[in-house]
Short mmCIF file of C-alpha atoms and ligand atoms in Angstrom, two decimals:
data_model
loop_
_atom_site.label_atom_id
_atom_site.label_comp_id
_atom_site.label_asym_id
_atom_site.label_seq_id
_atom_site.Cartn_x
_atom_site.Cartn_y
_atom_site.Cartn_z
CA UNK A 1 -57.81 -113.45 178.11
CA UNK A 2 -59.44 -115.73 180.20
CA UNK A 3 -63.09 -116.49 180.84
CA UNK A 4 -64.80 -118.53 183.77
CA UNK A 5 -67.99 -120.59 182.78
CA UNK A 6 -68.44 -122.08 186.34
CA UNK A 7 -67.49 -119.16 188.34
CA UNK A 8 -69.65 -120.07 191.43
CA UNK A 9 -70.50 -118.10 194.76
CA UNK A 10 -69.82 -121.53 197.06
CA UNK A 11 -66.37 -121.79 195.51
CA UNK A 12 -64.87 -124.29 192.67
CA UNK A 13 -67.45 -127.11 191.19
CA UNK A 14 -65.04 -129.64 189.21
CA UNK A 15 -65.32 -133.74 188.57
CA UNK A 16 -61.22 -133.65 190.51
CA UNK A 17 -59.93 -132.88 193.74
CA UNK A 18 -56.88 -132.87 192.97
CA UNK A 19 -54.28 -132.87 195.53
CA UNK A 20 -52.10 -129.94 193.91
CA UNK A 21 -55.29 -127.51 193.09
CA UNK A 22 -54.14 -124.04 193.38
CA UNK A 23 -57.68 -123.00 193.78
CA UNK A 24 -58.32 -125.30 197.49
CA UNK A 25 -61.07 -128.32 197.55
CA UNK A 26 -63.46 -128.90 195.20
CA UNK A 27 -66.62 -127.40 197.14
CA UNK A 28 -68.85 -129.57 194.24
CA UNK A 29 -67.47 -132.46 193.31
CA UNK A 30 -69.98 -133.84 189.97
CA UNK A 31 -69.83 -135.23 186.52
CA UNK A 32 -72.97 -133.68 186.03
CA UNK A 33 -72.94 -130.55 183.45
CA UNK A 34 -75.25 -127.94 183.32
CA UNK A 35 -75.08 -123.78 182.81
CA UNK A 36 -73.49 -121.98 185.24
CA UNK A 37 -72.58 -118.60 183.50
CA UNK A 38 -75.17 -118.11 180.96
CA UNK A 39 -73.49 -117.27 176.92
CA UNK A 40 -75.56 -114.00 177.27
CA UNK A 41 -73.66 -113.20 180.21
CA UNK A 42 -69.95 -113.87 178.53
CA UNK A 43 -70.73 -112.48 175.35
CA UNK A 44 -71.72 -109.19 177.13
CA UNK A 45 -69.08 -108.91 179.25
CA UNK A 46 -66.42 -109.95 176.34
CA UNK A 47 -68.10 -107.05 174.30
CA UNK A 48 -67.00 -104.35 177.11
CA UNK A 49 -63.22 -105.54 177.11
CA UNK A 50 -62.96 -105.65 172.99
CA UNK A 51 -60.58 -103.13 172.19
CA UNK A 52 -59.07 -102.20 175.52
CA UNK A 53 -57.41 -105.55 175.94
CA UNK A 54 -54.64 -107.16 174.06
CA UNK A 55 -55.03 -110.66 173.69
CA UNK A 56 -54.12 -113.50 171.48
CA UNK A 57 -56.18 -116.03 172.60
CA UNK A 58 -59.20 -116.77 174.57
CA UNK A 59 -58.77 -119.04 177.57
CA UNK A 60 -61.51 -121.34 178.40
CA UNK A 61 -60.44 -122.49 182.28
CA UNK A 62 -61.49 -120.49 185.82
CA UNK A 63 -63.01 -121.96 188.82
CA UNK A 64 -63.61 -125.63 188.42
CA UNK A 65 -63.70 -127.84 185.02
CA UNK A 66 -65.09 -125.81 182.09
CA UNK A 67 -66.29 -128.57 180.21
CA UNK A 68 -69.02 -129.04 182.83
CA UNK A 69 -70.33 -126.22 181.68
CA UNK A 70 -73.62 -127.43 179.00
CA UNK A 71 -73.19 -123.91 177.70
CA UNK A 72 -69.72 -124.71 176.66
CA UNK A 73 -69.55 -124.83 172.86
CA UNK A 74 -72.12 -122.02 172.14
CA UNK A 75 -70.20 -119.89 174.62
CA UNK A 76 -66.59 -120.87 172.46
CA UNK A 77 -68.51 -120.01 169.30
CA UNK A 78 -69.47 -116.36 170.87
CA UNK A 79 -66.30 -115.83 172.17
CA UNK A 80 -64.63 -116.55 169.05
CA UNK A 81 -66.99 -114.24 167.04
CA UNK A 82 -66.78 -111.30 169.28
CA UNK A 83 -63.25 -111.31 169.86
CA UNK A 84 -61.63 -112.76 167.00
CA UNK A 85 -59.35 -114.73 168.35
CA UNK A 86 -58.72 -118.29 168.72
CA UNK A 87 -59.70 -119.94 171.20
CA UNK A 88 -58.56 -122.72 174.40
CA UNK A 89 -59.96 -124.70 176.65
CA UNK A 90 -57.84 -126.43 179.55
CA UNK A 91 -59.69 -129.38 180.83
CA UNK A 92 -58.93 -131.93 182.83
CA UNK A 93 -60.07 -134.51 180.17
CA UNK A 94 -63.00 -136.31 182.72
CA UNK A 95 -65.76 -135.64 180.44
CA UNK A 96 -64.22 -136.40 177.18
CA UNK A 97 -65.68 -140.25 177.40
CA UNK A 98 -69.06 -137.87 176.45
CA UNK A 99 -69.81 -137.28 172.55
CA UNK A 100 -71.58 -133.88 173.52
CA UNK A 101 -69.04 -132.68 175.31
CA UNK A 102 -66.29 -133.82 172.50
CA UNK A 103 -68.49 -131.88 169.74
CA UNK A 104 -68.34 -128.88 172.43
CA UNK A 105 -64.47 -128.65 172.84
CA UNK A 106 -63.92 -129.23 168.71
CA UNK A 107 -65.15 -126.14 168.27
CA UNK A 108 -61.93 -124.49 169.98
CA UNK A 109 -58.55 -124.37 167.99
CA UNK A 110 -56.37 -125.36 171.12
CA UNK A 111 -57.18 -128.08 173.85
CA UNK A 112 -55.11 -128.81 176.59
CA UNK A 113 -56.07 -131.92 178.52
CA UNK A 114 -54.75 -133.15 181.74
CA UNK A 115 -52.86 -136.59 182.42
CA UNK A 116 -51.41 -136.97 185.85
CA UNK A 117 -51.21 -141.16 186.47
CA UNK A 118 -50.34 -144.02 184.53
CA UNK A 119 -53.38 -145.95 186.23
CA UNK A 120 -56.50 -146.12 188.41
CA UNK A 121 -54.83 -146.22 191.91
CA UNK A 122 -53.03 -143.17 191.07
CA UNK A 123 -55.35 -141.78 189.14
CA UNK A 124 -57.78 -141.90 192.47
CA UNK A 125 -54.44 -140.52 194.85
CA UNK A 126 -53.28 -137.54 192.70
CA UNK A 127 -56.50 -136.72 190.95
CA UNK A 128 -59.17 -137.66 193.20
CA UNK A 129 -62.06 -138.11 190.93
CA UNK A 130 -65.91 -138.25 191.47
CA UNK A 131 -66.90 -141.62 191.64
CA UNK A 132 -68.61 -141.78 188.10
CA UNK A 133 -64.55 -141.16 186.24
CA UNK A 134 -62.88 -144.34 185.43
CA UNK A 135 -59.44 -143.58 184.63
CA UNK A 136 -59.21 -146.48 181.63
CA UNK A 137 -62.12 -144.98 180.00
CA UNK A 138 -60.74 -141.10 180.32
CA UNK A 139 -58.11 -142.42 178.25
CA UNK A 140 -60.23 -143.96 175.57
CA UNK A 141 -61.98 -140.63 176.02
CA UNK A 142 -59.03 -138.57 174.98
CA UNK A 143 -57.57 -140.76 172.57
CA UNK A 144 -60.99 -140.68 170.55
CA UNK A 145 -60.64 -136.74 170.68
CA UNK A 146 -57.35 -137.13 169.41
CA UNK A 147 -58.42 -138.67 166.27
CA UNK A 148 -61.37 -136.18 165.67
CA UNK A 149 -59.91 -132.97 166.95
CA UNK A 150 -58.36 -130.67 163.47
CA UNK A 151 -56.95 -128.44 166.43
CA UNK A 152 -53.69 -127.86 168.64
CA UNK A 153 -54.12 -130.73 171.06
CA UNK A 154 -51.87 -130.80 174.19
CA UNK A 155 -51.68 -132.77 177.24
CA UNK A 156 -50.35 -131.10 180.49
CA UNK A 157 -49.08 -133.31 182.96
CA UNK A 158 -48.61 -132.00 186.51
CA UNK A 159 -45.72 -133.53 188.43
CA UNK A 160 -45.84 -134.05 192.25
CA UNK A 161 -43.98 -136.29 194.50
CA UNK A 162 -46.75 -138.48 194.56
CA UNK A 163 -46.54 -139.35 190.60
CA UNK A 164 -42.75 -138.42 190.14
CA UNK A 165 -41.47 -141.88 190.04
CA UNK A 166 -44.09 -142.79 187.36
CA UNK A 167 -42.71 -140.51 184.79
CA UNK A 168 -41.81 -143.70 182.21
CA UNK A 169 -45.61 -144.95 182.68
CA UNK A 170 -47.24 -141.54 182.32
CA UNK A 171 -44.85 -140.90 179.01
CA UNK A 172 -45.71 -144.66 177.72
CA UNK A 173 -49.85 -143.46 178.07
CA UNK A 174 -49.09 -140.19 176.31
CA UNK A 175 -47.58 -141.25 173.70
CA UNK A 176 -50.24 -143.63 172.46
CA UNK A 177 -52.61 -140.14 173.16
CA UNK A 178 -50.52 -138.78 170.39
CA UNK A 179 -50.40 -135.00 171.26
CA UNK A 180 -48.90 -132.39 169.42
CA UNK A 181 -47.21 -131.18 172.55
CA UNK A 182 -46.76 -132.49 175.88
CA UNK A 183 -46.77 -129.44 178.79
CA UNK A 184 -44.32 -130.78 181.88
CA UNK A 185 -45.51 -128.80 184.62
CA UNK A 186 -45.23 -128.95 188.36
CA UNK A 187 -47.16 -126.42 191.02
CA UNK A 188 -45.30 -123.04 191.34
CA UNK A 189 -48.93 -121.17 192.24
CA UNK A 190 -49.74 -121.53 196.01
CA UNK A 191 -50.56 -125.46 196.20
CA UNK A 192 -50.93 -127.76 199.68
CA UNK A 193 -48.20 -129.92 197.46
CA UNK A 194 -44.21 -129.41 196.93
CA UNK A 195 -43.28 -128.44 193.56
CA UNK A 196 -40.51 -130.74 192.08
CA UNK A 197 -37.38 -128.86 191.52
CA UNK A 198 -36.07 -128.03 188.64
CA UNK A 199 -33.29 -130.72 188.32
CA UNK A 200 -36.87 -133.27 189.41
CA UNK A 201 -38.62 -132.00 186.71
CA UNK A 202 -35.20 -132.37 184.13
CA UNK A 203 -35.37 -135.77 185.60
CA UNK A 204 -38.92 -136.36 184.95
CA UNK A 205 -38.98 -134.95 181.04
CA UNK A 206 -36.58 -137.82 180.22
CA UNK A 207 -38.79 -140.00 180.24
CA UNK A 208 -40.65 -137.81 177.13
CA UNK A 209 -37.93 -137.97 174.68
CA UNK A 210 -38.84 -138.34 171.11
CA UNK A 211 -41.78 -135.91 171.88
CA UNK A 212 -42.17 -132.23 171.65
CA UNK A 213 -42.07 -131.19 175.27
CA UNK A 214 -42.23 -128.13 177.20
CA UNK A 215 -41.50 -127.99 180.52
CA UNK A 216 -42.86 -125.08 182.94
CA UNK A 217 -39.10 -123.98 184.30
CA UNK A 218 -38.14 -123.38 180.67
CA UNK A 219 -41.33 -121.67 179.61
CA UNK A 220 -42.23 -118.02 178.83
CA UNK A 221 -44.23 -116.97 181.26
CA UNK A 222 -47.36 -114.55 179.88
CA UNK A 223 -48.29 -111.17 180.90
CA UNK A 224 -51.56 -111.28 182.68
CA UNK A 225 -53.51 -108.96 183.90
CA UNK A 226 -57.37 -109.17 185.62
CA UNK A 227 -60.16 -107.48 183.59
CA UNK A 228 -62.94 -108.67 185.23
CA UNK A 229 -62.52 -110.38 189.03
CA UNK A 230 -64.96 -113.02 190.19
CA UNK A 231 -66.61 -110.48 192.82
CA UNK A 232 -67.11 -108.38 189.62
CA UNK A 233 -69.11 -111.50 187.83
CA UNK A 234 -71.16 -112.35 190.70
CA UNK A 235 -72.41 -109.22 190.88
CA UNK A 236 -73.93 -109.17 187.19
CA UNK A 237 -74.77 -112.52 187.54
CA UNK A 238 -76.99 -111.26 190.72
CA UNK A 239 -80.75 -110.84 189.11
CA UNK A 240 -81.79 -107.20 188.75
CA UNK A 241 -84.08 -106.61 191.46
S1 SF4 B 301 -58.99 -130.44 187.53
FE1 SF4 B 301 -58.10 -128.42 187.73
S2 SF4 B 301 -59.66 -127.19 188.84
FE2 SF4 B 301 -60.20 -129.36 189.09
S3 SF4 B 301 -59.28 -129.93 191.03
FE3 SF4 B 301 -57.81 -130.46 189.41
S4 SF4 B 301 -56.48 -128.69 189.22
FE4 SF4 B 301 -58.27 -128.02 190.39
#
């Protein structure tokens, strides 16, 4: 079950543009966090689906970077008591150079962070960042997570053409990240960018060995089905008049 803390009129706010995004531009490109979707909102509308949906987790994610949300960690703790279920969060890792924003995601039981280059050149090709994100210090950012997080901690890396033929780099950066899984994946959703292929991505998970890998051609795909659409949210977000 999945649950949208940004979930914006104007269209995705996230600290990347990257080049792959299923979801189009970034219409707000910041580093800046603050509530979008207020807890009282989520817990509400997670209240209505108890019971009618099955679920094993909760899925922190939606229109733009969740942990730009300042809301974030009260909203996990909600979510986890009303549903009781554990509880994700995919970022995209820009924010974890912030201690508030580290205590936030600790309180989930599964993080999946992104890593997509093996340095800043890249980083600013594939990723696009807002000009605050330094690519060395996302790293430190997500190594120092690493070390406090008691969680699942996984690290999704989304191959391109553009960051294919770094695969050996991008694998030498993840393994001094030290996840518990590494998530090989490669845009099969309607992206502006080729997917690899599946013999690309075999090619690419090579340079992973030793590591517990999963690559997105040999994964289980989910059942998933909408409960509440973004039309749905904007309309309770609207103010009673
Ligand atoms: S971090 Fe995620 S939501 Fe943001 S631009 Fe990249 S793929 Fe899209």
């Amino acid at each position: 079950m999945g649950v949208d803390l940004i979930c914006q009129e104007k269209g995705k706010v996230c600290s990347f543009d990257c080049i792959y995004c299923s979801l189009g531009e970034t219409t707000e490109l910041t580093a800046k966090r603050r509530v979008f979707a207020p807890t009282e909102l989520v817990a509400r509308e997670l209240k209505k689906v108890k019971g009618k949906v099955e679920a094993d987790v909760v899925t922190f994610s939606g229109t733009g970077e969740p942990t730009l949300a300042q809301n974030l960690g009260e909203a996990i703790k909600v979510a986890r008591e009303i549903s009781g279920l554990p509880i994700a969060v995919l970022t995209n890792s820009s924010l974890m150079t912030r201690e508030d924003v580290r205590r936030d995601l600790a309180r989930a039981d599964i993080i999946v962070g992104q890593l997509d280059a093996p340095n800043e050149e890249l980083f600013k090709r594939v990723s696009r960042p807002h000009e605050k994100i330094v690519f060395k210090d996302v790293i430190e950012g997500m190594k120092e997570f690493r070390e406090e997080f008691k969680g699942k901690f996984a690290l999704e890396v989304m191959f391109v053409p553009e960051n294919k033929n770094f695969s050996k780099e991008i694998a030498t950066i993840a393994r001094t990240i030290k996840p518990d899984e590494v998530q090989i994946n490669t845009p099969l959703r309607s992206s502006p960018v080729r997917p690899l292929t599946p013999e690309e991505l075999d090619e690419v998970k090579k340079a992973f060995k030793g590591m517990n890998v999963q690559s997105v051609y040999e994964a289980k795909k989910a059942e998933v089905k909408k409960v509440v659409g973004l039309k749905k949210l904007r309309q309770l977000k609207r103010p009673k008049a």
